[in-house]
Amino acid sequence: MNASRTARERVRAELTREITDIARRHLATDGAPGLSLRAVAREMGMVSSAIYRYFPSRDDLLTALIIDGYNALGEAVEQADAGCPRADHAGRWRAVCRAVREWALAHPHEYALLYGSPVPGYQAPQDTIGPAMRDTLVYGRIIAEAHEAGVLDPPAVFPPPPASFAEDAVRLRAVIPGVPDDVIARAVMAWTGLFGMVNFELFGQFNNAILDPATLFDHNMTALGRVLGLP
Amino acid sequence: MNASRTARERVRAELTREITDIARRHLATDGAPGLSLRAVAREMGMVSSAIYRYFPSRDDLLTALIIDGYNALGEAVEQADAGCPRADHAGRWRAVCRAVREWALAHPHEYALLYGSPVPGYQAPQDTIGPAMRDTLVYGRIIAEAHEAGVLDPPAVFPPPPASFAEDAVRLRAVIPGVPDDVIARAVMAWTGLFGMVNFELFGQFNNAILDPATLFDHNMTALGRVLGLP
DNA sequence: AAAAAATAGAGAGCAGTGCTCTTGACGGTG
DNA sequence: CACCGTCAAGAGCACTGCTCTCTATTTTTT
């Protein structure tokens, strides 16, 4: 009864997976603009129109790849964090930064899909926001735990954030519970600093200027950790 | 003689300008992926093939737009800097940051062309690197002048950059003459931090999290100024 | 077990793209 | 004046996303 109904659904699930696998390979080699439903269908020995039974539009395929990408990055970040002693908050932060950079270098086109220019007509559906927060939650947890452990000591060299920031801070505190507004502002700074540096390296802004980005990245992430108040 | 030869060249220059103008308008409304040579030709009352007399490929048109974009951003940054008292280095840095953000918000698709994901097959030709450095030179000059004036006082909360960074620092010192390696590393941090924040706001990473990005941006840029050692 | 309904694939077709090639006209130069 | 280079036009190639119809098969319902 269930097995028979599953017969069709199983082959459907199988084909869906095969489509995303091929699409991910095409994405990795040709980049997002070169991803073509027809090419994927061709490689599957399918006629182009048949693929629309599985993904009603190219954007839907891209959405699937985006979700996969966020999950892959999130998992890489989670594993990097898990590989560190829980009390070594600074080390966890550095490991997590390195994991982001290494994942991005290993999957540049997928990374560009997540953190590059948005496709003009494309509106990210609701399903993406969960996976998109996976890595963010890790950074937040590290900072929150460091604060909770009483080891967070942000250097007092910045002016306090303006009062009007308090409103946004409320929302952001869902990710970094328990910390004051000042730490939240610093967290956003570290967060954008991390991805700003990965973006620049990956998108070519460092070309001919920085030949050893790994060294500078490690150093700057350590510095950002200090900005956060990590020891 | 010259006037007659110019007659043709003048109309050619005129048409070239008209093409880039229309293309820029299309870029602004539809984004880079939606920029179509045929659509531009159509709007000019030209047949599509005729446009290839002026731009041998779509990439060449994009290159022209990229150069224009870098120049526009560079000019905006230069003007912002010029509008400040020379001795107010911190104010100049803030003004310049604000100029970048405002230009990006006003020209999101052009900004994405400059600082977003690179087009896979596209290789930026040599002509772009000059204009691409226009804004960078402004940041560098501010920092170098602050250092020269003796007002640069970077907080001693970071470890010194690793020795292997010295090699890259030599190259980067062409933009920020006279400053020690530590300041150069901080400058890269501020530079990537600035664009990291603009990217996140423009590319949608702040969605539903930060509703008042202008406030946080100003505050974080001030903080980055402090990281640099600006008063 | 037979009938009805849902699903999958095939094929043709539409409108659009970048780009190439050939053809005919016009303008500046010897 | 004759010539040669430049230009626009048009047709055409290979490709894209996507829609529609038709047929075969599988699943569900009667």
Tab-separated table of C-alpha atoms in Angstrom, chain A residues 111 115-116 187-201 203 205-206 221 224, chain B residues 93 97 100-101 104 111 115-116 139 187-206 210 213 216-217 220-221 224:
chain	number	residue	atom	x	y	z
A	111	TYR	CA	29.444	30.919	-2.167
A	115	TYR	CA	26.779	36.023	-0.572
A	116	GLY	CA	27.261	37.612	-3.975
A	187	ALA	CA	29.302	41.377	16.601
A	188	VAL	CA	27.810	42.857	13.466
A	189	MET	CA	31.159	44.473	12.800
A	190	ALA	CA	32.952	41.153	13.134
A	191	TRP	CA	30.319	39.388	11.082
A	192	THR	CA	30.480	41.847	8.188
A	193	GLY	CA	34.258	42.040	8.523
A	194	LEU	CA	34.573	38.290	8.148
A	195	PHE	CA	32.458	38.112	5.019
A	196	GLY	CA	33.829	41.362	3.679
A	197	MET	CA	37.276	39.855	3.654
A	198	VAL	CA	36.142	36.570	2.108
A	199	ASN	CA	34.210	38.489	-0.532
A	200	PHE	CA	37.180	40.642	-1.451
A	201	GLU	CA	39.472	37.673	-1.787
A	203	PHE	CA	35.636	38.378	-5.938
A	205	GLN	CA	39.500	42.876	-5.123
A	206	PHE	CA	42.759	41.601	-3.650
A	221	MET	CA	40.111	37.537	12.218
A	224	LEU	CA	38.216	41.062	15.014
B	93	TRP	CA	37.006	58.770	6.909
B	97	CYS	CA	32.359	55.731	4.136
B	100	VAL	CA	30.366	54.792	-0.586
B	101	ARG	CA	27.190	53.614	1.066
B	104	ALA	CA	25.852	52.097	-3.590
B	111	TYR	CA	27.625	48.658	-7.377
B	115	TYR	CA	31.767	44.594	-5.914
B	116	GLY	CA	29.409	41.669	-6.401
B	139	TYR	CA	41.253	56.044	1.923
B	187	ALA	CA	43.617	49.555	6.924
B	188	VAL	CA	42.723	46.360	5.098
B	189	MET	CA	40.441	45.520	7.993
B	190	ALA	CA	38.687	48.864	7.738
B	191	TRP	CA	38.532	48.620	3.963
B	192	THR	CA	36.970	45.154	3.933
B	193	GLY	CA	34.774	46.095	6.871
B	194	LEU	CA	33.373	49.076	4.995
B	195	PHE	CA	32.494	47.102	1.894
B	196	GLY	CA	31.428	44.077	3.884
B	197	MET	CA	28.778	46.159	5.556
B	198	VAL	CA	27.620	47.797	2.333
B	199	ASN	CA	27.487	44.394	0.666
B	200	PHE	CA	25.406	42.881	3.433
B	201	GLU	CA	22.937	45.731	3.380
B	202	LEU	CA	22.652	45.800	-0.380
B	203	PHE	CA	22.690	42.086	-0.999
B	204	GLY	CA	19.982	41.348	1.528
B	205	GLN	CA	21.825	39.726	4.431
B	206	PHE	CA	20.414	42.313	6.838
B	210	ILE	CA	18.497	45.314	10.861
B	213	PRO	CA	21.154	50.134	8.720
B	216	LEU	CA	24.546	51.065	12.626
B	217	PHE	CA	26.660	51.834	9.581
B	220	ASN	CA	30.494	50.927	12.932
B	221	MET	CA	32.424	53.121	10.534
B	224	LEU	CA	36.534	51.182	12.345
